[in-house]
Short mmCIF file of C-alpha atoms in Angstrom, two decimals:
data_model
loop_
_atom_site.label_atom_id
_atom_site.label_comp_id
_atom_site.label_asym_id
_atom_site.label_seq_id
_atom_site.Cartn_x
_atom_site.Cartn_y
_atom_site.Cartn_z
CA UNK A 270 -140.24 -46.60 -0.38
CA UNK A 271 -142.15 -47.96 1.80
CA UNK A 272 -143.51 -50.39 -0.98
CA UNK A 273 -139.92 -51.47 -1.73
CA UNK A 274 -139.21 -52.32 1.78
CA UNK A 275 -142.15 -54.37 1.74
CA UNK A 276 -141.25 -56.16 -1.32
CA UNK A 277 -137.87 -57.03 -0.15
CA UNK A 278 -139.10 -57.88 3.46
CA UNK A 279 -139.73 -61.81 3.39
CA UNK A 280 -142.24 -61.64 6.47
CA UNK A 281 -144.36 -58.54 5.24
CA UNK A 282 -146.99 -60.75 3.53
CA UNK A 283 -147.42 -63.09 6.24
CA UNK A 284 -150.12 -62.24 8.74
CA UNK A 285 -149.00 -61.08 12.16
CA UNK A 286 -150.74 -64.05 13.84
CA UNK A 287 -148.85 -66.28 11.86
CA UNK A 288 -145.73 -64.53 12.92
CA UNK A 289 -146.63 -64.74 16.50
CA UNK A 290 -147.36 -68.38 16.12
CA UNK A 291 -143.89 -68.94 14.52
CA UNK A 292 -142.24 -67.33 17.20
CA UNK A 293 -144.25 -69.25 20.02
CA UNK A 294 -143.31 -72.65 17.99
CA UNK A 295 -139.52 -71.33 18.34
CA UNK A 296 -139.79 -70.95 21.83
CA UNK A 297 -141.71 -74.21 22.23
CA UNK A 298 -138.55 -76.04 20.65
CA UNK A 299 -135.83 -74.25 22.83
CA UNK A 300 -137.72 -74.89 26.00
CA UNK A 301 -138.53 -78.86 25.21
CA UNK A 302 -134.69 -79.08 24.44
CA UNK A 303 -133.90 -77.17 28.03
CA UNK A 304 -136.66 -79.64 29.65
CA UNK A 305 -134.99 -82.70 28.42
CA UNK A 306 -131.60 -81.34 29.42
CA UNK A 307 -132.88 -80.60 32.98
CA UNK A 308 -134.85 -83.98 33.55
CA UNK A 309 -131.58 -85.78 32.61
CA UNK A 310 -129.85 -83.83 35.00
CA UNK A 311 -131.99 -84.89 37.51
CA UNK A 312 -132.54 -88.65 36.28
CA UNK A 313 -128.64 -88.96 36.18
CA UNK A 314 -127.72 -86.59 39.37
CA UNK A 315 -124.99 -85.29 37.22
CA UNK A 316 -124.47 -81.85 36.33
CA UNK A 317 -123.50 -82.72 32.71
CA UNK A 318 -125.30 -85.81 31.72
CA UNK A 319 -124.30 -86.15 28.16
CA UNK A 320 -120.66 -85.14 27.06
CA UNK A 321 -119.05 -85.68 23.55
CA UNK A 322 -115.45 -87.39 23.54
CA UNK A 323 -113.09 -84.64 22.60
CA UNK A 324 -109.65 -86.26 22.30
CA UNK A 325 -108.14 -89.73 21.09
CA UNK A 326 -106.87 -90.78 24.69
CA UNK A 327 -109.65 -93.54 25.01
CA UNK A 328 -108.89 -95.02 21.55
CA UNK A 329 -110.05 -97.48 20.34
CA UNK A 330 -113.05 -97.66 22.89
CA UNK A 331 -113.97 -93.86 22.23
CA UNK A 332 -113.31 -91.89 19.03
CA UNK A 333 -113.54 -87.89 18.80
CA UNK A 334 -117.15 -87.13 18.17
CA UNK A 335 -119.00 -90.31 20.05
CA UNK A 336 -121.25 -89.56 22.79
CA UNK A 337 -121.36 -90.53 26.48
CA UNK A 338 -124.42 -90.84 28.72
CA UNK A 339 -123.04 -90.06 32.28
CA UNK A 340 -124.58 -90.74 35.76
CA UNK A 341 -123.33 -89.84 39.19
CA UNK A 342 -125.01 -91.86 41.86
CA UNK A 343 -123.77 -92.20 45.70
CA UNK A 344 -122.21 -95.46 45.00
CA UNK A 345 -118.30 -95.89 45.65
CA UNK A 346 -116.11 -95.44 42.68
CA UNK A 347 -114.44 -98.86 41.63
CA UNK A 348 -111.23 -99.68 39.46
CA UNK A 349 -111.85 -100.09 35.81
CA UNK A 350 -114.97 -97.60 35.63
CA UNK A 351 -114.53 -94.49 32.89
CA UNK A 352 -115.17 -91.33 34.69
CA UNK A 353 -115.30 -87.98 33.52
CA UNK A 354 -113.39 -85.50 35.46
CA UNK A 355 -112.44 -81.68 35.74
CA UNK A 356 -108.95 -80.11 37.10
CA UNK A 357 -109.06 -77.10 38.48
CA UNK A 358 -107.77 -74.25 36.16
CA UNK A 359 -108.49 -76.41 32.96
CA UNK A 360 -112.06 -75.89 31.29
CA UNK A 361 -112.30 -79.15 29.16
CA UNK A 362 -113.25 -82.21 31.02
CA UNK A 363 -111.40 -85.61 30.49
CA UNK A 364 -112.82 -88.92 30.01
CA UNK A 365 -110.61 -91.65 31.28
CA UNK A 366 -110.52 -94.78 33.13
CA UNK A 367 -109.68 -95.40 36.87
CA UNK A 368 -106.67 -97.10 37.53
CA UNK A 369 -106.12 -96.84 41.33
CA UNK A 370 -108.44 -96.03 44.19
CA UNK A 371 -107.59 -95.79 48.07
CA UNK A 372 -110.44 -95.45 50.33
CA UNK A 373 -109.98 -94.26 53.55
CA UNK A 374 -112.48 -94.95 56.64
CA UNK A 375 -113.86 -91.49 56.74
CA UNK A 376 -115.11 -92.26 53.12
CA UNK A 377 -112.75 -89.88 51.27
CA UNK A 378 -111.27 -91.33 48.38
CA UNK A 379 -108.05 -91.25 46.19
CA UNK A 380 -108.25 -91.73 42.47
CA UNK A 381 -105.81 -92.23 39.82
CA UNK A 382 -106.89 -92.40 36.22
CA UNK A 383 -105.07 -93.48 32.80
CA UNK A 384 -106.26 -93.08 29.32
CA UNK A 385 -106.64 -96.67 27.38
CA UNK A 386 -104.60 -95.05 24.79
CA UNK A 387 -101.83 -93.10 26.65
CA UNK A 388 -98.72 -94.97 27.91
CA UNK A 389 -98.73 -93.42 31.35
CA UNK A 390 -101.07 -92.54 34.10
CA UNK A 391 -102.57 -89.08 34.27
CA UNK A 392 -100.31 -87.51 36.81
CA UNK A 393 -98.95 -85.27 34.35
CA UNK A 394 -102.51 -84.00 33.38
CA UNK A 395 -103.50 -83.30 36.95
CA UNK A 396 -102.82 -79.61 38.55
CA UNK A 397 -99.35 -78.92 39.62
CA UNK A 398 -98.58 -81.15 42.78
CA UNK A 399 -101.86 -82.93 42.41
CA UNK A 400 -101.24 -86.61 43.18
CA UNK A 401 -104.83 -87.98 43.22
CA UNK A 402 -108.37 -87.12 42.12
CA UNK A 403 -111.19 -86.82 44.71
CA UNK A 404 -115.05 -87.27 44.44
CA UNK A 405 -115.42 -83.32 43.67
CA UNK A 406 -113.37 -83.65 40.70
CA UNK A 407 -115.48 -86.06 39.13
CA UNK A 408 -118.52 -85.24 37.05
CA UNK A 409 -120.14 -88.60 36.15
CA UNK A 410 -119.22 -92.33 35.25
CA UNK A 411 -120.00 -93.31 31.74
CA UNK A 412 -122.85 -95.63 31.30
CA UNK A 413 -123.99 -95.77 27.71
CA UNK A 414 -122.44 -94.96 24.46
CA UNK A 415 -123.60 -93.71 21.03
CA UNK A 416 -120.82 -93.32 18.18
CA UNK A 417 -120.48 -90.46 15.82
CA UNK A 418 -123.51 -88.47 17.31
CA UNK A 419 -121.34 -85.69 18.59
CA UNK A 420 -119.53 -85.33 15.61
CA UNK A 421 -122.04 -81.89 14.95
CA UNK A 422 -120.51 -80.62 18.30
CA UNK A 423 -116.91 -81.32 17.38
CA UNK A 424 -117.46 -79.53 13.94
CA UNK A 425 -119.18 -76.42 15.72
CA UNK A 426 -115.95 -76.61 18.12
CA UNK A 427 -113.43 -76.44 15.52
CA UNK A 428 -115.14 -73.85 13.05
CA UNK A 429 -117.08 -71.56 15.41
CA UNK A 430 -118.60 -69.59 12.23
CA UNK A 431 -120.70 -72.81 11.70
CA UNK A 432 -122.50 -72.43 14.92
CA UNK A 433 -123.83 -68.85 14.02
CA UNK A 434 -124.48 -69.78 10.46
CA UNK A 435 -126.49 -72.86 11.82
CA UNK A 436 -128.56 -70.65 14.36
CA UNK A 437 -129.37 -68.03 11.91
CA UNK A 438 -130.72 -70.40 8.80
CA UNK A 439 -132.54 -72.53 11.50
CA UNK A 440 -134.21 -69.26 13.08
CA UNK A 441 -134.84 -67.86 9.61
CA UNK A 442 -136.34 -71.16 8.48
CA UNK A 443 -138.57 -71.52 11.69
CA UNK A 444 -139.85 -67.85 11.22
CA UNK A 445 -140.49 -67.83 7.73
CA UNK A 446 -142.24 -71.49 7.01
CA UNK A 447 -145.73 -70.74 6.49
CA UNK A 448 -148.46 -73.73 7.28
CA UNK A 449 -150.44 -74.14 4.37
CA UNK B 177 -148.87 -79.75 -0.33
CA UNK B 178 -146.12 -81.61 0.20
CA UNK B 179 -142.82 -79.65 0.18
CA UNK B 180 -139.37 -80.82 -0.27
CA UNK B 181 -138.71 -79.64 3.33
CA UNK B 182 -141.56 -81.29 4.68
CA UNK B 183 -140.81 -84.40 3.11
CA UNK B 184 -136.99 -84.14 4.29
CA UNK B 185 -138.16 -83.57 7.71
CA UNK B 186 -140.79 -86.75 7.54
CA UNK B 187 -137.96 -88.60 6.30
CA UNK B 188 -135.42 -87.79 9.04
CA UNK B 189 -137.73 -88.13 11.78
CA UNK B 190 -138.94 -91.35 10.84
CA UNK B 191 -135.41 -92.61 10.35
CA UNK B 192 -134.33 -91.34 13.40
CA UNK B 193 -137.31 -93.03 15.37
CA UNK B 194 -136.25 -96.36 13.38
CA UNK B 195 -132.69 -96.19 14.51
CA UNK B 196 -133.71 -95.30 18.08
CA UNK B 197 -135.93 -98.50 18.17
CA UNK B 198 -133.40 -100.79 16.49
CA UNK B 199 -130.80 -99.29 19.34
CA UNK B 200 -133.30 -100.42 21.89
CA UNK B 201 -133.69 -103.70 20.56
CA UNK B 202 -130.08 -104.23 20.28
CA UNK B 203 -129.46 -103.24 23.94
CA UNK B 204 -132.07 -105.70 25.01
CA UNK B 205 -130.84 -108.51 23.02
CA UNK B 206 -127.81 -108.36 25.29
CA UNK B 207 -129.90 -110.31 27.73
CA UNK B 208 -129.76 -113.46 25.47
CA UNK B 209 -125.68 -113.44 25.14
CA UNK B 210 -123.91 -115.03 28.18
CA UNK B 211 -121.87 -112.77 30.18
CA UNK B 212 -120.30 -115.18 32.40
CA UNK B 213 -116.72 -117.10 31.59
CA UNK B 214 -114.72 -119.15 33.26
CA UNK B 215 -111.31 -117.85 34.39
CA UNK B 216 -108.37 -119.35 35.79
CA UNK B 217 -105.91 -116.75 37.58
CA UNK B 218 -103.31 -117.47 39.87
CA UNK B 219 -100.15 -116.10 41.40
CA UNK B 220 -96.95 -116.73 39.70
CA UNK B 221 -94.32 -115.11 41.77
CA UNK B 222 -93.53 -112.05 43.76
CA UNK B 223 -90.11 -111.05 42.17
CA UNK B 224 -89.95 -107.76 44.18
CA UNK B 225 -91.00 -106.12 47.54
CA UNK B 226 -89.30 -103.01 48.60
CA UNK B 227 -89.89 -99.63 49.97
CA UNK B 228 -88.92 -96.14 48.49
CA UNK B 229 -89.47 -92.63 50.47
CA UNK B 230 -91.75 -95.00 52.78
CA UNK B 231 -94.08 -96.41 49.93
CA UNK B 232 -93.75 -100.00 49.71
CA UNK B 233 -94.10 -101.38 46.10
CA UNK B 234 -94.33 -104.79 44.79
CA UNK B 235 -93.71 -106.62 41.43
CA UNK B 236 -96.40 -109.35 41.25
CA UNK B 237 -96.41 -111.87 38.29
CA UNK B 238 -99.63 -113.87 37.53
CA UNK B 239 -100.81 -116.50 35.22
CA UNK B 240 -104.13 -116.16 33.53
CA UNK B 241 -106.16 -118.71 31.57
CA UNK B 242 -109.62 -118.07 29.96
CA UNK B 243 -111.52 -118.11 26.95
CA UNK B 244 -113.63 -114.98 26.18
CA UNK B 245 -114.71 -115.94 22.53
CA UNK B 246 -118.49 -116.22 24.16
CA UNK B 247 -118.26 -112.68 24.94
CA UNK B 248 -118.08 -111.66 21.24
CA UNK B 249 -121.45 -111.09 19.67
CA UNK B 250 -123.11 -108.51 17.52
CA UNK B 251 -122.70 -105.47 19.73
CA UNK B 252 -119.21 -106.11 20.89
CA UNK B 253 -116.79 -103.61 19.77
CA UNK B 254 -114.11 -104.25 22.02
CA UNK B 255 -113.41 -105.72 25.51
CA UNK B 256 -111.35 -104.17 28.13
CA UNK B 257 -109.56 -106.81 30.42
CA UNK B 258 -107.82 -105.96 33.41
CA UNK B 259 -106.58 -107.64 36.57
CA UNK B 260 -107.19 -105.76 40.14
CA UNK B 261 -105.34 -106.14 43.39
CA UNK B 262 -107.40 -105.58 46.22
CA UNK B 263 -106.32 -105.47 49.88
CA UNK B 264 -107.05 -103.35 53.13
CA UNK B 265 -104.35 -101.35 55.08
CA UNK B 266 -104.36 -99.45 58.38
CA UNK B 267 -104.70 -96.61 56.50
CA UNK B 268 -107.07 -97.41 53.92
CA UNK B 269 -110.53 -99.43 54.37
CA UNK B 270 -110.22 -100.42 50.61
CA UNK B 271 -107.34 -100.09 48.13
CA UNK B 272 -107.72 -101.41 44.49
CA UNK B 273 -105.12 -101.36 41.89
CA UNK B 274 -105.04 -102.44 38.15
CA UNK B 275 -101.64 -104.74 37.79
CA UNK B 276 -102.64 -105.58 34.35
CA UNK B 277 -104.74 -104.34 31.26
CA UNK B 278 -105.43 -105.34 27.71
CA UNK B 279 -107.47 -104.02 24.72
CA UNK B 280 -109.25 -106.99 23.04
CA UNK B 281 -110.55 -106.12 19.58
CA UNK B 282 -110.33 -109.46 17.99
CA UNK B 283 -112.48 -112.84 18.79
CA UNK B 284 -109.59 -115.09 17.16
CA UNK B 285 -107.25 -113.57 20.16
CA UNK B 286 -109.96 -114.42 22.65
CA UNK B 287 -108.65 -117.58 23.86
CA UNK B 288 -106.06 -116.32 26.57
CA UNK B 289 -103.40 -118.54 28.31
CA UNK B 290 -100.41 -116.39 29.31
CA UNK B 291 -98.08 -117.28 32.14
CA UNK B 292 -95.98 -114.86 34.19
CA UNK B 293 -97.64 -111.55 33.22
CA UNK B 294 -96.63 -108.37 34.71
CA UNK B 295 -97.25 -104.75 33.59
CA UNK B 296 -97.90 -102.28 36.55
CA UNK B 297 -96.16 -102.27 39.87
CA UNK B 298 -98.44 -102.59 42.99
CA UNK B 299 -97.70 -99.53 44.91
CA UNK B 300 -99.23 -98.79 48.11
CA UNK B 301 -99.70 -95.23 49.55
CA UNK B 302 -98.07 -96.03 52.52
CA UNK B 303 -96.17 -99.01 54.26
CA UNK B 304 -99.06 -101.53 53.91
CA UNK B 305 -97.85 -104.09 51.71
CA UNK B 306 -95.87 -106.50 53.50
CA UNK B 307 -97.55 -109.30 55.34
CA UNK B 308 -100.70 -108.06 53.91
CA UNK B 309 -103.34 -110.55 51.98
CA UNK B 310 -103.96 -109.51 48.41
CA UNK B 311 -107.22 -110.38 46.38
CA UNK B 312 -106.45 -110.60 42.75
CA UNK B 313 -109.53 -110.50 40.36
CA UNK B 314 -109.96 -110.74 36.78
CA UNK B 315 -112.55 -108.19 35.43
CA UNK B 316 -113.69 -107.05 31.98
CA UNK B 317 -115.53 -104.15 30.65
CA UNK B 318 -117.53 -104.60 27.35
CA UNK B 319 -117.39 -101.62 25.11
CA UNK B 320 -120.65 -101.89 22.71
CA UNK B 321 -121.10 -100.74 19.24
CA UNK B 322 -123.56 -98.93 20.61
CA UNK B 323 -125.58 -98.94 24.07
CA UNK B 324 -124.91 -99.69 27.93
CA UNK B 325 -121.12 -100.06 28.98
CA UNK B 326 -121.14 -102.98 31.48
CA UNK B 327 -118.41 -104.21 33.91
CA UNK B 328 -118.06 -107.95 35.15
CA UNK B 329 -115.85 -109.64 37.47
CA UNK B 330 -115.13 -113.40 37.15
CA UNK B 331 -112.21 -115.66 39.00
CA UNK B 332 -110.12 -114.55 41.79
CA UNK B 333 -107.15 -115.63 43.85
CA UNK B 334 -105.99 -114.84 47.04
CA UNK B 335 -102.25 -114.55 48.21
CA UNK B 336 -100.32 -113.39 51.21
CA UNK B 337 -97.04 -111.33 50.47
CA UNK B 338 -93.77 -111.85 52.09
CA UNK B 339 -93.10 -110.26 55.74
CA UNK B 340 -89.92 -109.27 54.65
CA UNK B 341 -88.55 -107.21 52.07
CA UNK B 342 -87.62 -108.94 48.65
CA UNK B 343 -84.89 -107.39 46.44
CA UNK B 344 -84.56 -108.18 42.83
CA UNK B 345 -83.05 -111.33 42.11
CA UNK B 346 -80.58 -109.88 39.42
CA UNK B 347 -79.04 -107.22 41.80
#
């Protein structure tokens, strides 16, 4: 019986030290990705330095699946900047352009946004009774742009099974590849 | 020795590096293209200045003449053009509002000469418009095919709003 299991198990004829090495390799890949993400967070000052555009409201500038690099430095917000903001009670951040700003003497700022492809401003998207955005709603300003790169994320978002499938395949692949 | 997965891995890695290199060169090449344009923007007329619920608003028409054809190069996907009204009130240190915006995709349509443009109302947060000085500026945002998003300001015009309410002529 144990021989049968041994034949079916793809890992049985790999030496133990090699399995250990593969696990460490896998850990290295994951931690490198995490390091890059954390480094980008520090460099940009934004809690989410890279976002994928999820809607067509900024067409034709940004399509679904395009990638944006954000930063969030101290400087004042100006009209025309493309910002990513989050509304209380809504999970998905929105990428839109600033249409109006009103800055008070104490540094507080009222911001109104609009999507390039939308006919009206964003008041209808804000929380009920909310007329303006403030600095604390804003996650970052769009600085860099790469088309299509976020398409994988969009597909994983639309088909959640794909995410599990990809992770399982990748893990098996990394763990079972033998160095020759 | 060289399995199909190893070959695929090498090709994808190298391809990615080459693409990233080309992207960097592409972004750097922006420095060799001009980003200054001559803009002539001036006030045409203010056809309305009124208040509703103690908020003042104005209908500002302006003329715009500019040639943006030099801004189209191999890394220009589109230009986002917008005209900003900037002013100060007792309530706000600075207020900026977009009065007009336009998406420009086509180099053939980049030679702009339009009179009497009006798109959005100038709406204050309070009663700060009457007798106030407004600064109009022309701005554009370059959306590249890939790379950095930049904003530029060229051309400005200052005018003073009336100190009395102007109702619509047609009423």
